[in-house]
mmCIF file of C-alpha atoms and ligand atoms in Angstrom:
data_model
loop_
_atom_site.group_PDB
_atom_site.id
_atom_site.type_symbol
_atom_site.label_atom_id
_atom_site.label_comp_id
_atom_site.label_asym_id
_atom_site.label_seq_id
_atom_site.Cartn_x
_atom_site.Cartn_y
_atom_site.Cartn_z
ATOM 1 C CA MET A 30 152.064 145.482 74.137
ATOM 2 C CA THR A 31 154.648 148.119 72.974
ATOM 3 C CA ILE A 32 154.062 150.493 76.013
ATOM 4 C CA ILE A 33 154.015 147.705 79.009
ATOM 5 C CA LEU A 34 157.706 147.046 77.050
ATOM 6 C CA TRP A 35 158.136 150.752 77.093
ATOM 7 C CA ALA A 36 156.940 151.072 80.941
ATOM 8 C CA ILE A 37 159.790 147.701 82.156
ATOM 9 C CA PRO A 38 162.384 150.542 83.169
ATOM 10 C CA PHE A 39 159.943 152.531 85.009
ATOM 11 C CA PHE A 40 158.420 149.210 86.610
ATOM 12 C CA PHE A 41 161.816 148.390 87.897
ATOM 13 C CA LEU A 42 162.908 152.176 89.200
ATOM 14 C CA LEU A 43 160.102 152.218 91.395
ATOM 15 C CA ILE A 44 160.491 149.425 92.181
ATOM 16 C CA SER A 45 164.340 150.380 93.675
ATOM 17 C CA ILE A 46 162.879 153.222 95.095
ATOM 18 C CA GLU A 47 160.202 151.403 97.192
ATOM 19 C CA LEU A 48 163.177 148.950 98.618
ATOM 20 C CA ILE A 49 165.291 152.045 98.992
ATOM 21 C CA ALA A 50 162.311 153.204 101.354
ATOM 22 C CA GLU A 51 161.572 150.248 102.652
ATOM 23 C CA LYS A 52 166.001 150.421 104.192
ATOM 24 C CA VAL A 53 165.307 154.239 105.238
ATOM 25 C CA LYS A 54 161.622 153.429 106.878
ATOM 26 C CA GLY A 55 162.644 149.501 108.411
ATOM 27 C CA THR A 56 159.600 148.305 106.738
ATOM 28 C CA ALA A 57 159.204 144.648 106.133
ATOM 29 C CA TYR A 58 157.105 145.205 103.127
ATOM 30 C CA TYR A 59 159.475 142.883 100.915
ATOM 31 C CA ARG A 60 160.144 138.811 100.972
ATOM 32 C CA VAL A 61 162.923 137.951 98.295
ATOM 33 C CA ASN A 62 160.490 134.823 97.999
ATOM 34 C CA ASP A 63 157.785 136.329 97.548
ATOM 35 C CA ALA A 64 158.517 139.083 94.865
ATOM 36 C CA ILE A 65 159.892 136.229 93.249
ATOM 37 C CA ASN A 66 156.945 134.602 92.877
ATOM 38 C CA SER A 67 155.417 138.152 91.657
ATOM 39 C CA LEU A 68 157.188 138.668 89.292
ATOM 40 C CA THR A 69 157.869 135.225 87.663
ATOM 41 C CA VAL A 70 154.079 134.994 87.565
ATOM 42 C CA GLY A 71 154.497 138.721 85.663
ATOM 43 C CA VAL A 72 156.820 136.982 83.137
ATOM 44 C CA LEU A 73 154.720 134.141 82.329
ATOM 45 C CA SER A 74 151.298 136.203 81.956
ATOM 46 C CA ARG A 75 153.525 138.301 79.466
ATOM 47 C CA VAL A 76 154.464 135.093 77.537
ATOM 48 C CA THR A 77 151.678 133.309 77.636
ATOM 49 C CA GLY A 78 149.776 136.729 76.453
ATOM 50 C CA ILE A 79 151.084 136.464 73.735
ATOM 51 C CA LEU A 80 150.879 132.553 72.797
ATOM 52 C CA LYS A 81 146.758 133.448 73.218
ATOM 53 C CA ALA A 82 146.516 137.225 72.125
ATOM 54 C CA LEU A 83 145.806 136.342 69.053
ATOM 55 C CA VAL A 84 142.064 134.343 69.218
ATOM 56 C CA PRO A 85 140.516 137.496 71.048
ATOM 57 C CA LEU A 86 142.202 140.342 69.000
ATOM 58 C CA THR A 87 141.307 139.049 65.502
ATOM 59 C CA ILE A 88 137.390 138.636 67.180
ATOM 60 C CA TYR A 89 137.386 142.142 68.117
ATOM 61 C CA ALA A 90 138.771 143.347 64.686
ATOM 62 C CA VAL A 91 136.005 141.116 63.173
ATOM 63 C CA ALA A 92 133.723 142.807 65.154
ATOM 64 C CA TYR A 93 134.827 146.256 64.566
ATOM 65 C CA GLU A 94 135.012 145.339 61.311
ATOM 66 C CA TYR A 95 131.083 144.264 60.799
ATOM 67 C CA ILE A 96 129.245 146.011 63.699
ATOM 68 C CA ALA A 97 131.407 149.451 64.366
ATOM 69 C CA LEU A 98 128.807 152.136 64.256
ATOM 70 C CA PHE A 99 130.194 154.872 63.948
ATOM 71 C CA THR A 100 133.713 156.267 62.344
ATOM 72 C CA LEU A 101 135.001 158.067 65.246
ATOM 73 C CA PRO A 102 137.797 160.719 64.318
ATOM 74 C CA ASP A 103 141.588 159.733 65.231
ATOM 75 C CA SER A 104 141.455 163.020 68.178
ATOM 76 C CA MET A 105 142.272 163.646 71.192
ATOM 77 C CA TRP A 106 138.739 163.284 72.724
ATOM 78 C CA THR A 107 138.523 160.014 71.493
ATOM 79 C CA TRP A 108 141.424 158.913 73.137
ATOM 80 C CA VAL A 109 139.934 160.574 76.263
ATOM 81 C CA ALA A 110 136.373 158.639 75.844
ATOM 82 C CA ALA A 111 138.358 155.565 74.853
ATOM 83 C CA PHE A 112 140.064 155.521 78.426
ATOM 84 C CA ILE A 113 137.265 156.653 80.063
ATOM 85 C CA ILE A 114 135.118 154.015 78.621
ATOM 86 C CA TYR A 115 137.629 151.471 78.705
ATOM 87 C CA ASP A 116 137.666 151.704 82.772
ATOM 88 C CA PHE A 117 134.322 151.585 82.970
ATOM 89 C CA PHE A 118 134.125 147.834 81.642
ATOM 90 C CA TYR A 119 137.325 147.323 83.094
ATOM 91 C CA TYR A 120 135.097 147.772 86.488
ATOM 92 C CA TRP A 121 132.703 145.393 85.528
ATOM 93 C CA ASN A 122 134.976 143.089 84.271
ATOM 94 C CA HIS A 123 137.321 143.464 87.211
ATOM 95 C CA ARG A 124 133.920 143.035 89.910
ATOM 96 C CA TYR A 125 132.708 139.786 87.899
ATOM 97 C CA GLY A 126 136.229 138.473 88.083
ATOM 98 C CA HIS A 127 135.713 138.617 92.069
ATOM 99 C CA GLU A 128 131.833 137.366 91.741
ATOM 100 C CA VAL A 129 131.869 134.644 89.428
ATOM 101 C CA SER A 130 133.683 131.533 90.162
ATOM 102 C CA LEU A 131 134.787 131.186 87.055
ATOM 103 C CA PHE A 132 136.411 134.382 86.148
ATOM 104 C CA TRP A 133 137.356 134.218 89.539
ATOM 105 C CA ALA A 134 139.549 131.188 89.058
ATOM 106 C CA ALA A 135 141.535 133.988 86.359
ATOM 107 C CA HIS A 136 141.693 136.893 88.420
ATOM 108 C CA VAL A 137 142.802 135.108 91.628
ATOM 109 C CA VAL A 138 145.869 134.871 91.229
ATOM 110 C CA HIS A 139 146.341 138.848 91.227
ATOM 111 C CA HIS A 140 145.605 138.830 94.850
ATOM 112 C CA SER A 141 147.430 135.283 96.138
ATOM 113 C CA SER A 142 150.612 137.071 97.672
ATOM 114 C CA GLU A 143 150.074 137.884 101.405
ATOM 115 C CA GLU A 144 152.593 141.173 100.970
ATOM 116 C CA TYR A 145 152.062 143.995 99.118
ATOM 117 C CA ASN A 146 154.238 145.943 97.354
ATOM 118 C CA LEU A 147 155.372 146.950 93.664
ATOM 119 C CA THR A 148 155.906 143.455 92.520
ATOM 120 C CA THR A 149 152.165 142.344 93.397
ATOM 121 C CA ALA A 150 151.300 145.140 90.799
ATOM 122 C CA LEU A 151 153.273 142.918 88.395
ATOM 123 C CA ARG A 152 151.247 139.792 89.624
ATOM 124 C CA GLN A 153 148.824 139.112 86.470
ATOM 125 C CA THR A 154 147.131 135.905 85.396
ATOM 126 C CA SER A 155 147.943 134.203 82.424
ATOM 127 C CA GLY A 156 144.708 131.840 83.079
ATOM 128 C CA SER A 157 142.184 134.853 81.544
ATOM 129 C CA PHE A 158 140.475 133.574 78.406
ATOM 130 C CA PHE A 159 137.192 135.654 78.696
ATOM 131 C CA SER A 160 138.164 138.651 80.099
ATOM 132 C CA TRP A 161 138.157 140.308 76.328
ATOM 133 C CA ILE A 162 134.098 139.815 75.852
ATOM 134 C CA PHE A 163 133.486 142.486 78.372
ATOM 135 C CA TYR A 164 135.342 145.251 75.757
ATOM 136 C CA LEU A 165 133.289 144.066 72.662
ATOM 137 C CA PRO A 166 131.107 147.098 72.979
ATOM 138 C CA MET A 167 134.005 149.420 72.420
ATOM 139 C CA ALA A 168 134.030 148.075 68.656
ATOM 140 C CA LEU A 169 130.117 148.825 68.703
ATOM 141 C CA VAL A 170 130.646 152.501 69.812
ATOM 142 C CA GLY A 171 133.854 152.350 66.775
ATOM 143 C CA PHE A 172 137.049 151.860 68.718
ATOM 144 C CA THR A 173 139.813 150.575 66.403
ATOM 145 C CA PRO A 174 141.781 147.621 67.600
ATOM 146 C CA GLU A 175 144.439 149.889 68.031
ATOM 147 C CA THR A 176 142.688 152.313 70.315
ATOM 148 C CA LEU A 177 141.237 149.296 72.443
ATOM 149 C CA LEU A 178 145.548 147.895 72.687
ATOM 150 C CA ALA A 179 146.330 151.379 73.612
ATOM 151 C CA VAL A 180 144.446 152.230 76.179
ATOM 152 C CA ALA A 181 144.484 148.673 77.749
ATOM 153 C CA ALA A 182 148.090 149.114 78.146
ATOM 154 C CA LEU A 183 147.709 152.586 79.930
ATOM 155 C CA ASN A 184 144.986 151.235 82.384
ATOM 156 C CA LEU A 185 147.313 148.261 83.216
ATOM 157 C CA VAL A 186 150.647 150.851 83.748
ATOM 158 C CA TYR A 187 148.801 153.240 85.883
ATOM 159 C CA GLN A 188 147.344 150.566 88.067
ATOM 160 C CA PHE A 189 151.291 149.913 88.811
ATOM 161 C CA TRP A 190 151.910 152.880 91.581
ATOM 162 C CA VAL A 191 148.790 152.058 93.682
ATOM 163 C CA HIS A 192 150.238 148.506 94.738
ATOM 164 C CA THR A 193 152.570 150.225 97.433
ATOM 165 C CA ARG A 194 151.962 150.696 101.679
ATOM 166 C CA HIS A 195 153.971 153.800 101.818
ATOM 167 C CA VAL A 196 152.299 156.328 100.107
ATOM 168 C CA PRO A 197 149.215 157.653 102.977
ATOM 169 C CA LYS A 198 145.619 158.909 101.580
ATOM 170 C CA LEU A 199 145.802 161.636 99.062
ATOM 171 C CA GLY A 200 142.889 163.953 100.110
ATOM 172 C CA TRP A 201 140.803 164.714 97.070
ATOM 173 C CA PHE A 202 142.322 162.396 95.059
ATOM 174 C CA GLU A 203 140.794 159.396 96.419
ATOM 175 C CA TYR A 204 137.647 160.859 95.510
ATOM 176 C CA VAL A 205 137.903 160.508 91.873
ATOM 177 C CA PHE A 206 140.990 158.200 91.432
ATOM 178 C CA VAL A 207 141.697 154.473 92.307
ATOM 179 C CA SER A 208 144.875 154.675 94.631
ATOM 180 C CA PRO A 209 147.263 153.428 97.070
ATOM 181 C CA SER A 210 144.897 153.411 99.914
ATOM 182 C CA ASN A 211 141.804 152.464 98.528
ATOM 183 C CA HIS A 212 143.771 149.586 95.737
ATOM 184 C CA ARG A 213 144.952 148.737 99.381
ATOM 185 C CA VAL A 214 141.189 147.611 100.371
ATOM 186 C CA HIS A 215 140.932 145.939 97.386
ATOM 187 C CA HIS A 216 143.451 143.420 98.011
ATOM 188 C CA ALA A 217 142.873 142.582 101.813
ATOM 189 C CA GLN A 218 140.784 139.265 103.020
ATOM 190 C CA ASN A 219 139.394 141.403 106.008
ATOM 191 C CA ASP A 220 135.475 140.832 106.479
ATOM 192 C CA ILE A 221 134.678 145.071 105.681
ATOM 193 C CA TYR A 222 137.060 144.950 102.646
ATOM 194 C CA LEU A 223 136.098 142.057 100.902
ATOM 195 C CA ASP A 224 135.008 141.894 97.522
ATOM 196 C CA ARG A 225 135.396 146.283 97.671
ATOM 197 C CA ASN A 226 137.279 148.769 95.325
ATOM 198 C CA TYR A 227 137.152 147.082 91.558
ATOM 199 C CA GLY A 228 137.829 149.879 89.866
ATOM 200 C CA GLY A 229 141.355 150.391 87.784
ATOM 201 C CA VAL A 230 142.254 153.909 87.066
ATOM 202 C CA PHE A 231 138.438 155.937 88.196
ATOM 203 C CA ILE A 232 137.087 154.856 91.924
ATOM 204 C CA VAL A 233 134.070 156.533 90.887
ATOM 205 C CA TRP A 234 132.714 153.657 89.477
ATOM 206 C CA ASP A 235 132.466 151.994 92.606
ATOM 207 C CA ARG A 236 131.275 155.022 94.751
ATOM 208 C CA LEU A 237 127.992 154.923 91.853
ATOM 209 C CA PHE A 238 127.734 151.009 92.066
ATOM 210 C CA GLY A 239 127.850 150.826 95.992
ATOM 211 C CA THR A 240 131.422 148.816 96.060
ATOM 212 C CA PHE A 241 133.097 151.222 97.420
ATOM 213 C CA GLN A 242 135.315 151.025 100.638
ATOM 214 C CA GLU A 243 137.488 153.388 102.668
ATOM 215 C CA GLU A 244 140.709 152.111 103.883
ATOM 216 C CA LEU A 245 139.920 152.326 107.985
ATOM 217 C CA ASP A 246 142.471 153.320 110.027
ATOM 218 C CA HIS A 247 141.368 150.746 113.533
ATOM 219 C CA GLU A 248 141.264 147.855 110.237
ATOM 220 C CA PRO A 249 145.059 147.564 108.612
ATOM 221 C CA PRO A 250 144.374 145.520 105.347
ATOM 222 C CA ILE A 251 146.001 141.782 106.116
ATOM 223 C CA TYR A 252 147.069 141.149 102.213
ATOM 224 C CA GLY A 253 146.013 137.649 100.248
ATOM 225 C CA VAL A 254 142.924 135.273 99.390
ATOM 226 C CA ARG A 255 140.186 133.641 102.275
ATOM 227 C CA LYS A 256 141.490 130.142 100.688
ATOM 228 C CA ALA A 257 145.776 130.916 100.687
ATOM 229 C CA LEU A 258 147.425 129.730 98.093
ATOM 230 C CA LYS A 259 150.440 128.397 100.312
ATOM 231 C CA SER A 260 152.822 128.168 96.938
ATOM 232 C CA TRP A 261 155.696 129.402 95.238
ATOM 233 C CA ASP A 262 154.732 127.687 91.891
ATOM 234 C CA PRO A 263 153.276 130.396 89.540
ATOM 235 C CA VAL A 264 151.923 127.824 87.278
ATOM 236 C CA TRP A 265 149.990 126.342 90.107
ATOM 237 C CA ALA A 266 149.011 129.925 91.196
ATOM 238 C CA ASN A 267 147.604 129.863 88.025
ATOM 239 C CA LEU A 268 145.795 126.672 88.154
ATOM 240 C CA GLN A 269 145.021 126.242 91.830
ATOM 241 C CA VAL A 270 140.996 127.281 92.056
ATOM 242 C CA TYR A 271 140.290 126.346 88.414
ATOM 243 C CA SER A 272 141.897 122.786 89.215
ATOM 244 C CA GLN A 273 139.401 122.719 92.948
ATOM 245 C CA LEU A 274 136.505 124.025 90.534
ATOM 246 C CA MET A 275 137.291 121.181 88.165
ATOM 247 C CA LYS A 276 137.760 118.283 91.248
ATOM 248 C CA ASP A 277 133.874 119.875 92.685
ATOM 249 C CA SER A 278 132.033 120.067 89.491
ATOM 250 C CA TRP A 279 132.950 116.361 89.135
ATOM 251 C CA ARG A 280 131.779 115.582 92.823
ATOM 252 C CA THR A 281 128.741 116.996 92.721
ATOM 253 C CA LYS A 282 125.929 114.726 92.062
ATOM 254 C CA ARG A 283 123.422 117.301 90.558
ATOM 255 C CA TRP A 284 123.661 118.247 86.970
ATOM 256 C CA SER A 285 122.742 121.836 88.431
ATOM 257 C CA ASP A 286 125.504 122.077 90.570
ATOM 258 C CA LYS A 287 128.030 120.524 88.204
ATOM 259 C CA CYS A 288 127.180 124.177 86.259
ATOM 260 C CA LYS A 289 126.458 126.185 89.403
ATOM 261 C CA VAL A 290 130.553 125.135 90.158
ATOM 262 C CA TRP A 291 131.509 127.160 87.328
ATOM 263 C CA PHE A 292 128.968 129.951 87.035
ATOM 264 C CA GLY A 293 127.902 130.851 90.828
ATOM 265 C CA ARG A 294 129.130 133.317 93.343
ATOM 266 C CA THR A 295 132.227 133.006 94.467
ATOM 267 C CA GLY A 296 132.961 130.682 97.552
ATOM 268 C CA TRP A 297 129.372 128.785 96.722
ATOM 269 C CA ARG A 298 130.011 124.891 96.787
ATOM 270 C CA PRO A 299 127.490 122.412 96.394
ATOM 271 C CA ALA A 300 125.981 120.670 99.599
ATOM 272 C CA ASP A 301 127.504 117.238 99.441
ATOM 273 C CA VAL A 302 130.719 118.322 98.089
ATOM 274 C CA SER A 303 131.465 121.046 100.750
ATOM 275 C CA GLU A 304 130.477 118.485 103.778
ATOM 276 C CA ALA A 305 132.656 115.127 101.916
ATOM 277 C CA TYR A 306 135.276 117.335 101.466
ATOM 278 C CA PRO A 307 135.573 120.966 103.161
ATOM 279 C CA LEU A 308 138.076 123.312 102.633
ATOM 280 C CA ALA A 309 140.254 124.742 105.364
ATOM 281 C CA ARG A 310 139.552 128.829 105.240
ATOM 282 C CA VAL A 311 141.826 131.362 106.862
ATOM 283 C CA ASN A 312 141.738 132.045 110.755
ATOM 284 C CA LEU A 313 142.574 135.899 110.344
ATOM 285 C CA ALA A 314 142.396 136.182 113.814
ATOM 286 C CA THR A 315 145.549 133.681 113.778
ATOM 287 C CA PHE A 316 146.545 134.360 110.615
ATOM 288 C CA LYS A 317 149.982 133.454 109.186
ATOM 289 C CA LYS A 318 151.701 134.026 106.079
ATOM 290 C CA PHE A 319 153.225 130.985 103.784
ATOM 291 C CA ASP A 320 156.939 131.173 103.875
ATOM 292 C CA VAL A 321 159.447 128.665 103.871
ATOM 293 C CA GLN A 322 162.926 129.415 105.374
ATOM 294 C CA LEU A 323 166.143 129.985 102.360
ATOM 295 C CA SER A 324 169.712 130.115 103.259
ATOM 296 C CA MET A 325 170.753 132.867 102.439
ATOM 297 C CA THR A 326 172.873 131.386 99.507
ATOM 298 C CA THR A 327 169.308 129.584 97.859
ATOM 299 C CA LYS A 328 168.300 133.272 98.396
ATOM 300 C CA VAL A 329 171.174 134.616 96.231
ATOM 301 C CA TYR A 330 170.615 131.229 93.997
ATOM 302 C CA CYS A 331 166.891 132.428 92.764
ATOM 303 C CA LEU A 332 167.634 135.785 92.303
ATOM 304 C CA LEU A 333 170.272 135.210 89.891
ATOM 305 C CA GLN A 334 168.112 132.184 88.680
ATOM 306 C CA HIS A 335 165.102 134.164 88.402
ATOM 307 C CA SER A 336 167.296 137.086 86.907
ATOM 308 C CA VAL A 337 168.262 134.828 83.789
ATOM 309 C CA THR A 338 164.750 134.228 83.309
ATOM 310 C CA VAL A 339 164.216 137.558 83.196
ATOM 311 C CA LEU A 340 166.919 138.458 80.740
ATOM 312 C CA ILE A 341 165.908 135.363 78.577
ATOM 313 C CA ALA A 342 161.535 136.762 78.609
ATOM 314 C CA LEU A 343 162.708 140.254 78.135
ATOM 315 C CA MET A 344 164.949 139.240 74.906
ATOM 316 C CA PHE A 345 161.788 137.192 73.734
ATOM 317 C CA MET A 346 159.690 139.890 73.896
ATOM 318 C CA LEU A 347 161.971 142.049 71.938
ATOM 319 C CA ASN A 348 162.344 139.655 68.973
ATOM 320 C CA LEU A 349 158.987 138.551 68.652
ATOM 321 C CA ASP A 350 159.287 139.369 65.169
ATOM 322 C CA THR A 351 162.410 137.225 64.434
ATOM 323 C CA LEU A 352 161.790 134.197 65.998
ATOM 324 C CA THR A 353 160.526 131.195 63.912
ATOM 325 C CA ASN A 354 157.466 128.849 65.230
ATOM 326 C CA SER A 355 159.579 126.818 66.902
ATOM 327 C CA SER A 356 161.437 129.485 68.505
ATOM 328 C CA LEU A 357 158.556 130.456 70.146
ATOM 329 C CA TRP A 358 157.214 127.684 71.713
ATOM 330 C CA GLY A 359 160.744 126.475 72.720
ATOM 331 C CA LEU A 360 161.673 129.359 74.368
ATOM 332 C CA SER A 361 158.494 129.865 76.273
ATOM 333 C CA ALA A 362 158.084 126.431 77.252
ATOM 334 C CA PHE A 363 162.235 127.063 78.406
ATOM 335 C CA ILE A 364 160.497 130.155 80.332
ATOM 336 C CA ILE A 365 158.003 127.906 82.287
ATOM 337 C CA PHE A 366 160.037 125.764 83.089
ATOM 338 C CA SER A 367 162.352 127.566 84.867
ATOM 339 C CA ALA A 368 159.817 129.566 86.354
ATOM 340 C CA VAL A 369 158.106 126.411 87.765
ATOM 341 C CA SER A 370 162.134 124.894 88.767
ATOM 342 C CA VAL A 371 162.682 128.055 90.756
ATOM 343 C CA GLY A 372 159.546 128.235 92.712
ATOM 344 C CA LEU A 373 160.147 124.396 93.805
ATOM 345 C CA VAL A 374 163.575 125.218 94.934
ATOM 346 C CA MET A 375 161.897 127.806 96.654
ATOM 347 C CA GLU A 376 159.608 125.582 98.379
ATOM 348 C CA LYS A 377 162.520 123.156 99.089
ATOM 349 C CA ARG A 378 160.782 120.056 96.847
ATOM 350 C CA PRO A 379 163.594 117.623 95.897
ATOM 351 C CA VAL A 380 162.717 117.430 92.934
ATOM 352 C CA SER A 381 163.723 120.564 92.282
ATOM 353 C CA PHE A 382 167.693 120.167 92.296
ATOM 354 C CA TYR A 383 167.364 118.322 89.544
ATOM 355 C CA PHE A 384 165.493 120.124 87.329
ATOM 356 C CA GLU A 385 167.574 123.438 87.719
ATOM 357 C CA LEU A 386 170.919 120.865 87.308
ATOM 358 C CA ILE A 387 169.291 119.653 84.004
ATOM 359 C CA LYS A 388 167.815 123.419 83.556
ATOM 360 C CA ASN A 389 171.751 124.856 83.959
ATOM 361 C CA ILE A 390 173.309 122.090 81.703
ATOM 362 C CA GLY A 391 171.138 122.788 78.759
ATOM 363 C CA LEU A 392 171.624 126.589 79.347
ATOM 364 C CA ILE A 393 174.957 126.445 78.692
ATOM 365 C CA VAL A 394 174.743 124.086 75.882
ATOM 366 C CA GLY A 395 172.063 126.702 74.585
ATOM 367 C CA LEU A 396 174.929 129.549 74.668
ATOM 368 C CA LEU A 397 177.651 127.536 72.901
ATOM 369 C CA VAL A 398 175.207 126.618 69.753
ATOM 370 C CA LEU A 399 172.725 130.100 69.409
ATOM 371 C CA SER A 400 174.308 133.142 67.837
ATOM 372 C CA LEU A 401 172.866 135.589 70.843
ATOM 373 C CA PRO A 402 174.456 138.854 71.047
ATOM 374 C CA SER A 403 177.632 138.041 72.517
ATOM 375 C CA TRP A 404 176.554 140.999 75.451
ATOM 376 C CA LEU A 405 173.776 138.807 76.543
ATOM 377 C CA THR A 406 176.077 135.296 76.223
ATOM 378 C CA ILE A 407 178.649 136.876 78.307
ATOM 379 C CA ALA A 408 175.492 138.046 81.065
ATOM 380 C CA LEU A 409 173.915 134.538 80.623
ATOM 381 C CA PHE A 410 177.104 132.592 80.848
ATOM 382 C CA PHE A 411 178.300 134.785 84.012
ATOM 383 C CA GLY A 412 174.640 134.008 85.361
ATOM 384 C CA THR A 413 174.517 130.133 84.761
ATOM 385 C CA SER A 414 178.474 129.380 85.698
ATOM 386 C CA VAL A 415 177.579 131.479 89.129
ATOM 387 C CA SER A 416 174.360 129.136 89.940
ATOM 388 C CA MET A 417 175.881 126.007 89.166
ATOM 389 C CA CYS A 418 178.389 126.846 91.691
ATOM 390 C CA LEU A 419 176.491 127.891 94.085
ATOM 391 C CA LEU A 420 174.247 124.703 93.255
ATOM 392 C CA HIS A 421 175.421 122.247 95.851
ATOM 393 C CA ARG A 422 175.348 124.078 98.583
ATOM 394 C CA VAL A 423 171.681 124.688 97.646
ATOM 395 C CA TYR A 424 171.241 120.926 97.535
ATOM 396 C CA ARG A 425 172.178 121.163 101.204
ATOM 397 C CA ASP A 426 169.492 123.564 102.170
ATOM 398 C CA ILE A 427 167.229 121.673 100.401
ATOM 399 C CA HIS A 428 167.886 118.114 101.693
ATOM 400 C CA GLY A 429 169.760 119.013 104.894
ATOM 401 C CA THR A 430 172.225 117.228 103.473
ATOM 402 C CA ASP A 431 175.376 117.125 101.232
ATOM 403 C CA LEU A 432 175.444 116.260 97.617
ATOM 404 C CA VAL A 433 178.562 114.060 98.086
ATOM 405 C CA GLU A 434 179.599 113.099 101.903
ATOM 406 C CA GLY A 435 175.976 113.083 103.357
ATOM 407 C CA PRO A 436 174.020 114.690 106.290
ATOM 408 C CA ILE A 437 175.677 117.322 107.323
ATOM 409 C CA ALA A 438 177.605 116.702 110.784
ATOM 410 C CA SER A 439 178.038 119.776 112.406
ATOM 411 C CA GLN A 440 173.550 120.366 112.438
HETATM 412 ZN ZN1 ZN B 15 140.782 142.355 92.181
HETATM 413 ZN ZN1 ZN B 16 146.290 145.098 92.619
#
């Protein structure tokens, strides 16, 4: 956790560099709504990760205590071995994450962006409950829980920089390491690229186990998933596939199919359900990215609100040790509500205006009664006040009418 927190300024620095490259080269790899959605999904993942980390950590610690076969020395080689072995298990965790429906339901959120840029890297799941099982053999070998946590964080941090379209193939590097080019393949939905390149740091696992595919010049990647998300709601991004699996499992007649829905190959559906409830699949020949046009004011509003949420989430993560249980749950609920609300504004859902009104008023009241550091109070108060001034323009964008006067005469 600490390693990831330390890496956050580095993440934002690289995103800034990528945005400058976007401007200089005139590319269009970023969209405000998509980038906010990816970053918000990332914020939720960190917050929910804190809330649900206790169970897997405790199980790993108990397993280490009772089944570790060796006492490994605290040397550099133990760390190097842990780093490599972790990536081996990451490969299998990630591969099952794509190939088994239940695990895909958790992992899909990382792939639901139809853009590919550094913000995509931060789109991590909140809905993963079983991935820790893949790393239990490391407890058997004798890697301490601290070592596991550190190499897991380093593995995740490594994966950040490969989510870019600005870096071409890198020669010999492509043979050993996960690179921007071979990870672009992993995020593509083209037939030839599906279910390929699962490695986290080392691509050698894919070469060994037959899942490697090189990026081809004549086959530009089309990013996203076949059953498109078509939403900016970060909670729904985490629930979409779970919800589909639940419906299929409920609707199918045979008991064996009810089970196979969850543990079968990703994409498999019982015949009776797929006939009665067919799902629309993306046609790559006519593929169009999901988008909802927003006015410049609404974009600025969403960026401002997103910044406020990120600031609160950062403070939340930096002050975990001093938070009471009720503050922990209260702040988590606020961050999740805020993240969903901005997502709904970007979808122009009418209810989002009222959500935003309630949230901003609540935030101002909160700032008046809580004793936060003064710089934070000023920053949040500024962000919220400017947001409140913009809110009537947001209403106009969402509804196509003015808040007070009614329909816009000039439009
Ligand atoms: Zn993946
Ligand atoms: Zn990725």
